[in-house]
mmCIF file of C-alpha atoms in Angstrom:
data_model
loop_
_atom_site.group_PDB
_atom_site.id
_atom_site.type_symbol
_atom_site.label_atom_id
_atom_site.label_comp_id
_atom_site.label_asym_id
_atom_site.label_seq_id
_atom_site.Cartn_x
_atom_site.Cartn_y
_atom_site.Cartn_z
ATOM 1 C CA UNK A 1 -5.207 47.130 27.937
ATOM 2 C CA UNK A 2 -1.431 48.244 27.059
ATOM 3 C CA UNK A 3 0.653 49.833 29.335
ATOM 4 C CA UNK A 4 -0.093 52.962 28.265
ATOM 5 C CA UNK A 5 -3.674 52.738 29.936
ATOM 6 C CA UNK A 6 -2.641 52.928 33.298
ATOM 7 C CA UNK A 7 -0.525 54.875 36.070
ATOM 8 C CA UNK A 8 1.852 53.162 38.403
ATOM 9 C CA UNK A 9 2.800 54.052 41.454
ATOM 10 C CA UNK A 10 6.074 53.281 43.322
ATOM 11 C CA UNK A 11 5.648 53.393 47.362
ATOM 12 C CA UNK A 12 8.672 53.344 48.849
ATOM 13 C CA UNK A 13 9.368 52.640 52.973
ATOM 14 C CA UNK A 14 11.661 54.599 54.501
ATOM 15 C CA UNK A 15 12.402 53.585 58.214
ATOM 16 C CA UNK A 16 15.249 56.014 59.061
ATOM 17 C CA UNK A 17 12.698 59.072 58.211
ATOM 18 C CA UNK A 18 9.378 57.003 59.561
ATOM 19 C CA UNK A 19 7.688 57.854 55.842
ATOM 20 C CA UNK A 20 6.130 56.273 53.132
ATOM 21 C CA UNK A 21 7.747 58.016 49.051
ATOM 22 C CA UNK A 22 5.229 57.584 46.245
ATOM 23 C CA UNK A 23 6.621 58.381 42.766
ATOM 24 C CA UNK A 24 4.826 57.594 39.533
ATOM 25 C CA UNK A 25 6.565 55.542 36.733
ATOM 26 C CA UNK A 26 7.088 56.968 33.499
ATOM 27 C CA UNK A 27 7.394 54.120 31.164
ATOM 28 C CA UNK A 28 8.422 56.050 27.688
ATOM 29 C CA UNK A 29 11.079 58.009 29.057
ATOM 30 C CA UNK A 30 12.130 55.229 32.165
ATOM 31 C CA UNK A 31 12.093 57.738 35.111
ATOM 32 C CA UNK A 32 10.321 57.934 38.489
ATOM 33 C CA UNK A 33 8.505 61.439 39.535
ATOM 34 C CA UNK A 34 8.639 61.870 43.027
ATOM 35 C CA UNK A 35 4.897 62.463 44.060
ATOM 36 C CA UNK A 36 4.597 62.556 47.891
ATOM 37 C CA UNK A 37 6.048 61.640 50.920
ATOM 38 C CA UNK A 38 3.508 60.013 53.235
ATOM 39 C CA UNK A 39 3.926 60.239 57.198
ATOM 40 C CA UNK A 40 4.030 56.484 58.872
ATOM 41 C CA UNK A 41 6.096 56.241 61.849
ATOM 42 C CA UNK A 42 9.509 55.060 62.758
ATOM 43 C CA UNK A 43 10.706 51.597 61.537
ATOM 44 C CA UNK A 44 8.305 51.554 58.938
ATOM 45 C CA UNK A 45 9.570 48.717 57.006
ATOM 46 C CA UNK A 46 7.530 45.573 55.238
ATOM 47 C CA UNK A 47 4.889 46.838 53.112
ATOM 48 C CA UNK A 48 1.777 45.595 51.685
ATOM 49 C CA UNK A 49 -0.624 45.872 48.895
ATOM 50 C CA UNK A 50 -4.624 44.470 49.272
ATOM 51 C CA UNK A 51 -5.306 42.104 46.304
ATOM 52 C CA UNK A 52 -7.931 44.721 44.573
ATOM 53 C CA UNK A 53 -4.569 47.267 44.820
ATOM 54 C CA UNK A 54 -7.016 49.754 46.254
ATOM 55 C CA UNK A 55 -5.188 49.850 50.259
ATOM 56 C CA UNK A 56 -1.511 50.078 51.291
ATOM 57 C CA UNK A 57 -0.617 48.379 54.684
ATOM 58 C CA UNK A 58 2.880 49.045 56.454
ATOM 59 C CA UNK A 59 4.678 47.552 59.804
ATOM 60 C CA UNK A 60 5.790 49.753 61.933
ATOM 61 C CA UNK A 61 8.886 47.976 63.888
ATOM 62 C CA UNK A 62 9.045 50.518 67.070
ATOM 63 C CA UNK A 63 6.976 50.949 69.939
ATOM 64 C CA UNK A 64 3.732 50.517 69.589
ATOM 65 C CA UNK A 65 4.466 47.632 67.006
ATOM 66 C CA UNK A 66 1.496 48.296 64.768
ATOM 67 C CA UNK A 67 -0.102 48.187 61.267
ATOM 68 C CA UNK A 68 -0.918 51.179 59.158
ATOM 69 C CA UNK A 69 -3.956 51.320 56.467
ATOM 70 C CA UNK A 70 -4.063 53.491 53.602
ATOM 71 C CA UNK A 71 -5.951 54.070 50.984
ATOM 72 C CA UNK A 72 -4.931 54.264 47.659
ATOM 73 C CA UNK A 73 -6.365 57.213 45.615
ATOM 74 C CA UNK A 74 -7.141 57.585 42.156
ATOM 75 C CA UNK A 75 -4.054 59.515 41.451
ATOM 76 C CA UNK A 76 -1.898 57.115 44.061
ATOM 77 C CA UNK A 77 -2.021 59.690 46.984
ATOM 78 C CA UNK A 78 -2.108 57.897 50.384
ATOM 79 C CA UNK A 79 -4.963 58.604 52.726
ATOM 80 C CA UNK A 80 -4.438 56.968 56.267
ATOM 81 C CA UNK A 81 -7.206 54.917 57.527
ATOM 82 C CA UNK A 82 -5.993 53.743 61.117
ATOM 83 C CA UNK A 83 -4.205 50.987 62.669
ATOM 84 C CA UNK A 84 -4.254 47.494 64.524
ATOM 85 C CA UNK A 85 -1.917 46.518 66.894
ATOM 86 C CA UNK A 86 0.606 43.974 66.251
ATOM 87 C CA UNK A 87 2.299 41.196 69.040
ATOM 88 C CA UNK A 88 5.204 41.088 67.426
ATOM 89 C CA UNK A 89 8.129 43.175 65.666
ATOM 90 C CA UNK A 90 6.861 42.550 61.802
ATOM 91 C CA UNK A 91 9.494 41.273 59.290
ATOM 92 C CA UNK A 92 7.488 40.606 56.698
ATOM 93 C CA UNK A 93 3.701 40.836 56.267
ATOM 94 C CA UNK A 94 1.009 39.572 53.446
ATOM 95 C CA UNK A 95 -2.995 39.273 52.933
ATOM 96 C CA UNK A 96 -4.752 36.529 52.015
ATOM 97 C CA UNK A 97 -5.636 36.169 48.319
ATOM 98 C CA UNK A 98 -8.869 37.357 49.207
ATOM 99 C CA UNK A 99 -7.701 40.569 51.108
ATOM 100 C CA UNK A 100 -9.800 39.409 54.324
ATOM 101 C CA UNK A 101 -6.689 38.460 56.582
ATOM 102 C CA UNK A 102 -3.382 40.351 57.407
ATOM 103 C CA UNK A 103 -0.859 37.612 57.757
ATOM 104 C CA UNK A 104 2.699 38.899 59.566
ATOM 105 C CA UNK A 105 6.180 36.433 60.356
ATOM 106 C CA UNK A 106 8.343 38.166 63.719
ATOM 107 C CA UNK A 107 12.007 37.738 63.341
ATOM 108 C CA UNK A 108 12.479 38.457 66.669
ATOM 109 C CA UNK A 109 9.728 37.344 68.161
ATOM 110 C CA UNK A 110 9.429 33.536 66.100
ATOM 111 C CA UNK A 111 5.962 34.197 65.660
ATOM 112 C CA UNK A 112 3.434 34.521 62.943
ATOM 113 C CA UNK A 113 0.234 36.221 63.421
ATOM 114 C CA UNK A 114 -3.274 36.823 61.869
ATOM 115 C CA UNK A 115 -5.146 40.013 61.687
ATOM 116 C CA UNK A 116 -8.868 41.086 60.469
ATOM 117 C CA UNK A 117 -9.100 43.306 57.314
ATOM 118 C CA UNK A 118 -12.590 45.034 57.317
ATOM 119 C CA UNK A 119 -14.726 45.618 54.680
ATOM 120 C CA UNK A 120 -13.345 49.289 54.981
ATOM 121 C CA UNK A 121 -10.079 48.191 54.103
ATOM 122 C CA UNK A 122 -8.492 48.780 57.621
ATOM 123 C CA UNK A 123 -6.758 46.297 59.765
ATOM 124 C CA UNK A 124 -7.705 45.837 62.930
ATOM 125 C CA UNK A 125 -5.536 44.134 66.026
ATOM 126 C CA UNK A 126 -4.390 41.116 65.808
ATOM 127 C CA UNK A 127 -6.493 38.205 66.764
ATOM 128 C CA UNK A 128 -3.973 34.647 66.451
ATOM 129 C CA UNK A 129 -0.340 34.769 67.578
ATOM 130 C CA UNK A 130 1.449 31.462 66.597
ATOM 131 C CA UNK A 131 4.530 30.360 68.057
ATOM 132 C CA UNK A 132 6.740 28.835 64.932
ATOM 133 C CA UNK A 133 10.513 27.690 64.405
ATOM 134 C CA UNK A 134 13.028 30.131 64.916
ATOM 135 C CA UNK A 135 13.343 33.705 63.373
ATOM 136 C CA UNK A 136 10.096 33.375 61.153
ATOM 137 C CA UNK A 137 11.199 35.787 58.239
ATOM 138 C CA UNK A 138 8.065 35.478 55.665
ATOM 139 C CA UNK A 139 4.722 34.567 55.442
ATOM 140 C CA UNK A 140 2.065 33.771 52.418
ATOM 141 C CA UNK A 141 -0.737 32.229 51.970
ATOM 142 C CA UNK A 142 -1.096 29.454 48.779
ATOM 143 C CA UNK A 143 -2.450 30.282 45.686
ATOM 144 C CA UNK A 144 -6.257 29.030 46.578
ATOM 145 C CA UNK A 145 -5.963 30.513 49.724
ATOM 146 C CA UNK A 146 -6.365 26.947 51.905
ATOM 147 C CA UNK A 147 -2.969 27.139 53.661
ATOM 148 C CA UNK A 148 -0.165 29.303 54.606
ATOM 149 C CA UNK A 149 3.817 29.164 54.706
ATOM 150 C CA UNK A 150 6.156 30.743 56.532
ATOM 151 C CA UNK A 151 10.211 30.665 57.001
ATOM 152 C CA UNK A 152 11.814 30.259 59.803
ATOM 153 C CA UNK A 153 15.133 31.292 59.004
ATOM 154 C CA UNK A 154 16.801 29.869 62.453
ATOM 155 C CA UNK A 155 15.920 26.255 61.652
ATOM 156 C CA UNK A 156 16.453 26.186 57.850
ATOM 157 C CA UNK A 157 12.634 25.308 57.220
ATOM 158 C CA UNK A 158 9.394 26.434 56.043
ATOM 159 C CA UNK A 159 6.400 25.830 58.148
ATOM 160 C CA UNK A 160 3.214 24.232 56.607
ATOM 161 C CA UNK A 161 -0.323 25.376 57.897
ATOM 162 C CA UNK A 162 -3.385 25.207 57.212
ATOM 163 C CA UNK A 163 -5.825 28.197 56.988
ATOM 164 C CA UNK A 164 -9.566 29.104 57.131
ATOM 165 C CA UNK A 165 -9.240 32.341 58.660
ATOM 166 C CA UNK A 166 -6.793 31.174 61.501
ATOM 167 C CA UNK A 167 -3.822 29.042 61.088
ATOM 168 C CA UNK A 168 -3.553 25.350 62.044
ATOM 169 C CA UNK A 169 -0.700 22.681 62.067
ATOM 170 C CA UNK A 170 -0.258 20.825 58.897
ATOM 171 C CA UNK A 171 0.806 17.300 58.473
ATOM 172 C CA UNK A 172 3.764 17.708 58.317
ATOM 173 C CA UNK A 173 3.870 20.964 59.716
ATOM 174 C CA UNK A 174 7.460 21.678 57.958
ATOM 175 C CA UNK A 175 9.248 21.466 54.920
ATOM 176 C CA UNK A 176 13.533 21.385 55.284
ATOM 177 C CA UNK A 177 16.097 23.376 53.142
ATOM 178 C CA UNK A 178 19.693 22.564 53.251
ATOM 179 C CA UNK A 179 21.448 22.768 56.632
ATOM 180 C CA UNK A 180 22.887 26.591 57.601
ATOM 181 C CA UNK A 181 20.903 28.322 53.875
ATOM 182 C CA UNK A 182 19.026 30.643 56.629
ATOM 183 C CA UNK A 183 15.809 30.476 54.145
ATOM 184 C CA UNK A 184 14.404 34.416 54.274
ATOM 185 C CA UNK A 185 12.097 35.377 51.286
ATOM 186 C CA UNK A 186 10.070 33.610 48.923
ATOM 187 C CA UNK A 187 7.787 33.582 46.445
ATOM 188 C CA UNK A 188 5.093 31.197 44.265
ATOM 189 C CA UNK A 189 5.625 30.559 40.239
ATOM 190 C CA UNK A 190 2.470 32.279 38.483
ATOM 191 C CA UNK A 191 1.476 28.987 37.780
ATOM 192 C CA UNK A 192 1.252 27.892 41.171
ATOM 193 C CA UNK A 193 3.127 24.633 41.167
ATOM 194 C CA UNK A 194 6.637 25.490 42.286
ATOM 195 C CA UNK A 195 8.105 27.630 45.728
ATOM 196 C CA UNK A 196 11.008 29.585 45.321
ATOM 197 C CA UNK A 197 12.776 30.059 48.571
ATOM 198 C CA UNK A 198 15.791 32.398 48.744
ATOM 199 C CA UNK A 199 18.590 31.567 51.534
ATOM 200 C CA UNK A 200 20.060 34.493 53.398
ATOM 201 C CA UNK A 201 23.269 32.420 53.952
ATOM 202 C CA UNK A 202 24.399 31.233 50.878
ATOM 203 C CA UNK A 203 22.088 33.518 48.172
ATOM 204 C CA UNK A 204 20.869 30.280 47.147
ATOM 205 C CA UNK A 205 17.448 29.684 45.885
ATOM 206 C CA UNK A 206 15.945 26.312 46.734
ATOM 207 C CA UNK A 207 12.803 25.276 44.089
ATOM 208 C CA UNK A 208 9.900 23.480 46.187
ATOM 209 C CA UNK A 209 6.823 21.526 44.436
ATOM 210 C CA UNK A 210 4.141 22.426 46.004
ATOM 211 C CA UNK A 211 1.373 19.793 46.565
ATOM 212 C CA UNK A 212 -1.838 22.528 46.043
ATOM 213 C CA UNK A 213 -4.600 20.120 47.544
ATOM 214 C CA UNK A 214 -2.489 18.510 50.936
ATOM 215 C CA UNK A 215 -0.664 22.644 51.400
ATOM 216 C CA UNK A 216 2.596 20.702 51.710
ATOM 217 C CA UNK A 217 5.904 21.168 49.826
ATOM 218 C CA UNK A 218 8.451 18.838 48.324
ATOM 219 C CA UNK A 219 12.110 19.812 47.725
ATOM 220 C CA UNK A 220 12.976 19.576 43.594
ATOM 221 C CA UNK A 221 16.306 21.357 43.443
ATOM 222 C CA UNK A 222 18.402 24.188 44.370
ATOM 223 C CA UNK A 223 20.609 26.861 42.529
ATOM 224 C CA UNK A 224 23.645 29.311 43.435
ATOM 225 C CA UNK A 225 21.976 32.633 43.271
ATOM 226 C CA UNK A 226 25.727 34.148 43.208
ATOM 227 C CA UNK A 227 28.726 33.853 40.580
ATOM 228 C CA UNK A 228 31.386 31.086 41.136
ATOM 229 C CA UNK A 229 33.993 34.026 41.349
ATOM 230 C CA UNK A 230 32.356 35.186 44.639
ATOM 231 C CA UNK A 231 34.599 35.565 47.457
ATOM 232 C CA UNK A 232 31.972 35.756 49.918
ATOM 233 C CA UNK A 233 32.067 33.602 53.096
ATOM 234 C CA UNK A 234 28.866 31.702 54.087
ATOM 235 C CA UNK A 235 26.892 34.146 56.259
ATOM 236 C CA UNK A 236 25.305 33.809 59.387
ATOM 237 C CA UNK A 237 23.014 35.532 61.748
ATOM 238 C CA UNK A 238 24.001 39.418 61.877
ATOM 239 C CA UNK A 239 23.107 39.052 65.997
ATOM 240 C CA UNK A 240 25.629 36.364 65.930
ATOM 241 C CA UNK A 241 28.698 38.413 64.415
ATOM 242 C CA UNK A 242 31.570 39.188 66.916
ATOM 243 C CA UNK A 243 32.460 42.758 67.736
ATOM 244 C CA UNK A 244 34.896 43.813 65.509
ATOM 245 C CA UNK A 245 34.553 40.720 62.753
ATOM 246 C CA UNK A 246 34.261 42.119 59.126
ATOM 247 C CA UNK A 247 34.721 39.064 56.973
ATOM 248 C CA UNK A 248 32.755 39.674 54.193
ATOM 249 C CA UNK A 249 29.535 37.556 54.377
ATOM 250 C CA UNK A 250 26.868 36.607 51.942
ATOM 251 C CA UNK A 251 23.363 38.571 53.123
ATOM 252 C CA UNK A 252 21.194 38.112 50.530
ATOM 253 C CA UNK A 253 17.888 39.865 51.195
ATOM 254 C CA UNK A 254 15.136 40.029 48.624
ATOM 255 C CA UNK A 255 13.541 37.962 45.844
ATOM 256 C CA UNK A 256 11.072 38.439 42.934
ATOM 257 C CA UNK A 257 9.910 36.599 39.929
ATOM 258 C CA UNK A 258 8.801 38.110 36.559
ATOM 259 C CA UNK A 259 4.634 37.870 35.819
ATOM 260 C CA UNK A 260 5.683 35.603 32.993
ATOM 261 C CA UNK A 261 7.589 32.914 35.355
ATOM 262 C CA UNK A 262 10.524 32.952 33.003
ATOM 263 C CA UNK A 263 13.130 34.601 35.536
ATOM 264 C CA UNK A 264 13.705 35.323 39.067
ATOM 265 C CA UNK A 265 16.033 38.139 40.452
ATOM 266 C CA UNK A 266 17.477 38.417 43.970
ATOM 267 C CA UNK A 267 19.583 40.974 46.081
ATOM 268 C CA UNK A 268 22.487 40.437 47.944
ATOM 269 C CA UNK A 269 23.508 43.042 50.263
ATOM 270 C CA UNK A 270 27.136 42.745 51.338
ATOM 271 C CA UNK A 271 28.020 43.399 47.224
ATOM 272 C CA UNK A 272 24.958 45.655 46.407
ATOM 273 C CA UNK A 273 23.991 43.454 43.707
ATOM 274 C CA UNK A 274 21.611 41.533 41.934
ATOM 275 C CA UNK A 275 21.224 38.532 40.125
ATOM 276 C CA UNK A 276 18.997 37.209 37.763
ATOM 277 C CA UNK A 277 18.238 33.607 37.579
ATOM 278 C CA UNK A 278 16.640 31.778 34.448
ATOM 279 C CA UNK A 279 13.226 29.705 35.619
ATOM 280 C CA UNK A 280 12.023 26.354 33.769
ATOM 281 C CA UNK A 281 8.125 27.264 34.590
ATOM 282 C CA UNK A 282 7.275 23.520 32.943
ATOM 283 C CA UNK A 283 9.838 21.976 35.476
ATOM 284 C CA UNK A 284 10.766 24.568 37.914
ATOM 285 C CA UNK A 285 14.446 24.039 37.462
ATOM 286 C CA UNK A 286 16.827 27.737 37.461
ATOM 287 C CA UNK A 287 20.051 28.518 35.883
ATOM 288 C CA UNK A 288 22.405 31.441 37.276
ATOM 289 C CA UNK A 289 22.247 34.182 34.477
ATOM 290 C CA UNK A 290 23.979 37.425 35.907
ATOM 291 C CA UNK A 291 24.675 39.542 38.631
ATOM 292 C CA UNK A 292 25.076 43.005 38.763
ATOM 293 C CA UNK A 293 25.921 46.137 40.717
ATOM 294 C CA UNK A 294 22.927 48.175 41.900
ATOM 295 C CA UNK A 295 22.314 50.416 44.922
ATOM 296 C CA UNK A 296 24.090 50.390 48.405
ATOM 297 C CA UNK A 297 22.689 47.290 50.619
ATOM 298 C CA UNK A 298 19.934 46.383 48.507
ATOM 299 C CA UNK A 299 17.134 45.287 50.804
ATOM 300 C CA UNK A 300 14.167 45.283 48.976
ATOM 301 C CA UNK A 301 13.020 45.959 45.181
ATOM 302 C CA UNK A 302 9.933 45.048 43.282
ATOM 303 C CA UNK A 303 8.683 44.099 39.632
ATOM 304 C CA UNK A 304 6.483 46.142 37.989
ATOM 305 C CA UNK A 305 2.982 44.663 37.448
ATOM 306 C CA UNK A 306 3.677 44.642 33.637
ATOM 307 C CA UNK A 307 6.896 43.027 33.956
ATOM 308 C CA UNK A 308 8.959 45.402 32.166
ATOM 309 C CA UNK A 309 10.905 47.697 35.037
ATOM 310 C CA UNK A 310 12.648 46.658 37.738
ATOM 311 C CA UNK A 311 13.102 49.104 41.306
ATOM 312 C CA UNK A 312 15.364 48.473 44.038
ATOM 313 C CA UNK A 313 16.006 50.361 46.916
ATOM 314 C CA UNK A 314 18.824 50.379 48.912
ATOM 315 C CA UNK A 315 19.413 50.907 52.842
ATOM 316 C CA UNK A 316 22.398 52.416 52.550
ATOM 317 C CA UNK A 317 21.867 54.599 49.776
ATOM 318 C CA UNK A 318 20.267 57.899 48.927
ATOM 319 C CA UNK A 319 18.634 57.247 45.932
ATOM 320 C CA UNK A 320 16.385 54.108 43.828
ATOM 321 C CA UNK A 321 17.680 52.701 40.620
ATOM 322 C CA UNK A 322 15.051 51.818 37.945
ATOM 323 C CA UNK A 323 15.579 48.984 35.684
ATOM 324 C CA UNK A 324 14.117 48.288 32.252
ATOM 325 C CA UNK A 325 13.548 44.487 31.986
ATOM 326 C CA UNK A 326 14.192 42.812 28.769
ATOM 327 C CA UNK A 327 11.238 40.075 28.287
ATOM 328 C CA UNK A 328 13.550 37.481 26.379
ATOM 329 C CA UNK A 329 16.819 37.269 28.186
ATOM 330 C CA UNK A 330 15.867 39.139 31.498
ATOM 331 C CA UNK A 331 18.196 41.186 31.089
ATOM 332 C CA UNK A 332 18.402 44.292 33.330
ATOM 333 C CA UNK A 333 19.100 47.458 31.470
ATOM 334 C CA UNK A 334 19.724 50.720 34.261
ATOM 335 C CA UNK A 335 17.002 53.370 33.197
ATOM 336 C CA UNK A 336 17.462 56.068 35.890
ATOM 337 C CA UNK A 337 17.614 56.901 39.272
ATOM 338 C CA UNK A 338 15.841 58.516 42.129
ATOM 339 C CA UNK A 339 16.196 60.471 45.770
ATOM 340 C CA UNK A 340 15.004 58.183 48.787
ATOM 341 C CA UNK A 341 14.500 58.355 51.769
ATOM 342 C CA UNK A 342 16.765 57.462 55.092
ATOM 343 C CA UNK A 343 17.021 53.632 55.051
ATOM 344 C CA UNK A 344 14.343 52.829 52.060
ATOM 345 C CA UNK A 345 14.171 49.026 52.336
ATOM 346 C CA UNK A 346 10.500 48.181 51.181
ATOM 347 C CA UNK A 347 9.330 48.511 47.173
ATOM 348 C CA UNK A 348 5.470 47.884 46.526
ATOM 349 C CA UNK A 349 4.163 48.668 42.608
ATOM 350 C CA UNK A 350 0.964 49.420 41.425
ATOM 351 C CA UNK A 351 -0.813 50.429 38.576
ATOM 352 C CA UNK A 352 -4.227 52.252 38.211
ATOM 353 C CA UNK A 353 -6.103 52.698 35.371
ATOM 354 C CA UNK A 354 -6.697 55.908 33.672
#
């Protein structure tokens, strides 16, 4: 099918206003339609999509910490379905590739948990809490759905499990970045061999092979995700910044990679930017490309499903920006812009056929 067969949908977390913005995607003219705006909660922040695209889940990060299922109608609308309670303030939360598990990584809580999906779609309350290294940030599970990672941004290191519906230990049970990179976000090459791992600190990204049968991760390279003109200090844990300090700090936040594997993109929210990285998917190996301006305190943005637009949203700023992504170069080419919410910070895409 071309592009032109199907809808997509932007859903778009706002935690300030406790709602979920849908807006559809109009590809010939590059704009976003503002649809609906979907009650959640407050702190509604990391969002996620089942792998069939058909239900919407979202973290709420206030009392009672809890996950929200929605289905996804034929023409995007949200419908809620209920909720399962969460042990844990959710950073960042994930299903399993076969949309049977809700996986979730606590920041604040250094904990990952596991959750039941029914065959309704919902999410019920949590059934596994895992103590893991400090400030757990993200959590996935592999490509064939055998083991799990997570970051644990506090001890510059990805923990290894394995996973048949509950999470176990691996041997070893962690992979290492660099010293002080404060490893947040990540994401898998389409192909499956390589781990991308983006660094909070220093907005670097760290490549990882990934060993598909053990579930366990070697270290290949690592590249600046910033230009060498930057002027921005290492950064550090935002709890840990005196009263009163403003040095300007490196806080990168979010990272992507094109369906094709040929480029990566990350935001960095002290300079509202983003960069785009070139990726070697035969080796792994990236090259610093660009960065960019973009919204205020980018947090979170997303890749269309068809690879050609790009949407960020930005905590700090009142509308999205929509991107047009050039296949070849990976260029990103501004398209438009849209309102938001209070505090957007969460992008999910998805496109349903006609």
């Amino acid at each position: 099918m071309s592009s032109s067969d199907f809808d997509t949908v932007v859903y778009v977390a706002n935690a300030g206003d406790g709602t979920i913005g849908s807006y559809r995607l109009h590809r010939e003219h590059g704009r976003l339609e503002p649809l609906a705006t979907t009650p959640a909660a407050e702190n509604v922040m990391p969002l996620a999509l089942s792998p069939d695209r058909r239900f919407l889940y979202a973290a709420i990060r206030s009392q009672p910490l809890r996950v929200l299922s929605y289905r996804i109608e034929d023409d995007g609308a949200l419908t809620p379905l209920g909720s399962g309670r969460l042990e844990g303030s959710m950073a960042y939360i994930s299903t399993d590739r076969r949309g049977r598990h809700l996986l979730a990584a606590s920041y604040g809580d250094s904990v990952v948990s596991v959750s039941p999906i029914g065959a309704d779609g919902v999410v019920g309350d949590v059934t596994q809490t895992c103590p893991t290294g400090s400030n757990a940030h993200a959590i996935l599970a592999t490509p064939d759905d055998r083991h799990v990672l997570a970051t644990n941004l506090g001890d510059d290191r990805l923990a290894q499990f394995r996973f048949d519906g509950q999470l176990s230990a691996n041997t070893p049970d962690a992979a290492a970045t660099d010293p002080d990179v404060g490893p947040r976000h990540f994401v898998f090459s389409p192909c499956g061999r390589f781990v991308y791992v983006l660094g909070e600190f220093d907005a670097s990204v760290t490549t990882f092979a990934l060993d598909a049968d053990s579930g366990t991760l070697s270290r290949r390279s690592v590249c600046a995700g910033l230009p060498p003109e930057s002027e921005l200090t290492r950064g550090m844990p935002r709890e840990e910044i005196p009263d009163g300090d403003d040095t300007p700090r490196i806080w990168a936040a979010d990272l992507h990679i094109s369906p094709d594997g040929r480029h990566l993109y990350l935001s960095e929210r002290t300079t509202s930017t983003l960069s785009t990285l070139r990726a070697d998917p035969e080796t792994g190996s990236l090259t610093f490309v660009a960065n960019q301006a973009t919204v205020a305190q980018p947090r979170g943005f997303e890749i269309d499903p068809q690879g050609e637009f790009l949407v960020v949203a930005g905590e700090r700023s009142d509308h999205l920006a929509l991107y047009r992504v050039d296949a070849a170069s990976g260029e990103l080419s501004h398209a438009s812009d849209a309102p938001a919410g209070t505090k957007a910070n969460w992008v999910e895409i998805v496109t349903l056929p006609r």
